[in-house]
Amino acid sequence: MHFFIFWAFFVSNWHFFGFGKVFAIQLLKCIRNYMKKNDKTTDNDQEKNHLSETSETQENTENTDDVAQLSAQLEEERDKYLRLYSDFENFRKRVQKERSELILSASESVILSLLPILDDFDRALPAISDEATKSGVELVYSKLKSTLENKGLKTMETKGVSFDADFHEAVAQIPVNDEKEKGQIIEEIQRGYYLNDKVLRHAKVIVGN
């Protein structure tokens, strides 16, 4: 548009600028060609800028997709790790529990086999009249009982306790006059024991009725 205005002005005043008409027309053609090249260069630059912006947009989109894909893979690997860690912890606890139960079972069998010896001591000590002999037997009995207590053995108390089938075994029932003694343990026949707070042997008792 600017070129045509300039061309109309120049042609109408070519004699004013001191140019020949033919020379003026050639000059205008050169100017027009130059301006067309500039317009074409400008269009090319705009097209390049547009392509560059489009390429940059596509690249940003691709980068966003890559980040989303990596995040999803990271979350998946994290879930796999947590499941594996949970399975390992459960396995470790199960093995530890089985090991403890195995050790407890082995010690339980040994201690249970020693309980009749403790019963023999309980029956023998009241029958020994010689003080020196009794003192020696009490010493051996005390060491044996202390050793077993260190392994988790505990004597079951029955005096003044109500009968409970979970802990006691009633070998007999006797009539009582006092209502308060009904259902109570009157006499202990054989001592009961716990092993690590678990009943190892029920106490054999006589219950009031």
PDB file of C-alpha atoms in Angstrom, residues 41 53 81 113 127 132 141 163 175 186 192:
ATOM      1  CA  THR A  41      11.662 -12.458   4.079  1.00  0.00           C
ATOM      2  CA  GLU A  53       6.633 -22.094  18.494  1.00  0.00           C
ATOM      3  CA  TYR A  81       8.712 -52.294  47.126  1.00  0.00           C
ATOM      4  CA  SER A 113       9.415 -83.935  83.183  1.00  0.00           C
ATOM      5  CA  ALA A 127       9.118 -86.137 106.749  1.00  0.00           C
ATOM      6  CA  ALA A 132      21.290 -81.313 109.013  1.00  0.00           C
ATOM      7  CA  TYR A 141      15.497 -78.202  96.353  1.00  0.00           C
ATOM      8  CA  PHE A 163     -12.243 -73.164  91.803  1.00  0.00           C
ATOM      9  CA  PRO A 175     -19.481 -80.804 102.050  1.00  0.00           C
ATOM     10  CA  ILE A 186     -10.329 -76.530 100.498  1.00  0.00           C
ATOM     11  CA  GLY A 192       0.030 -76.545  89.806  1.00  0.00           C
TER      12      GLY A 192
END
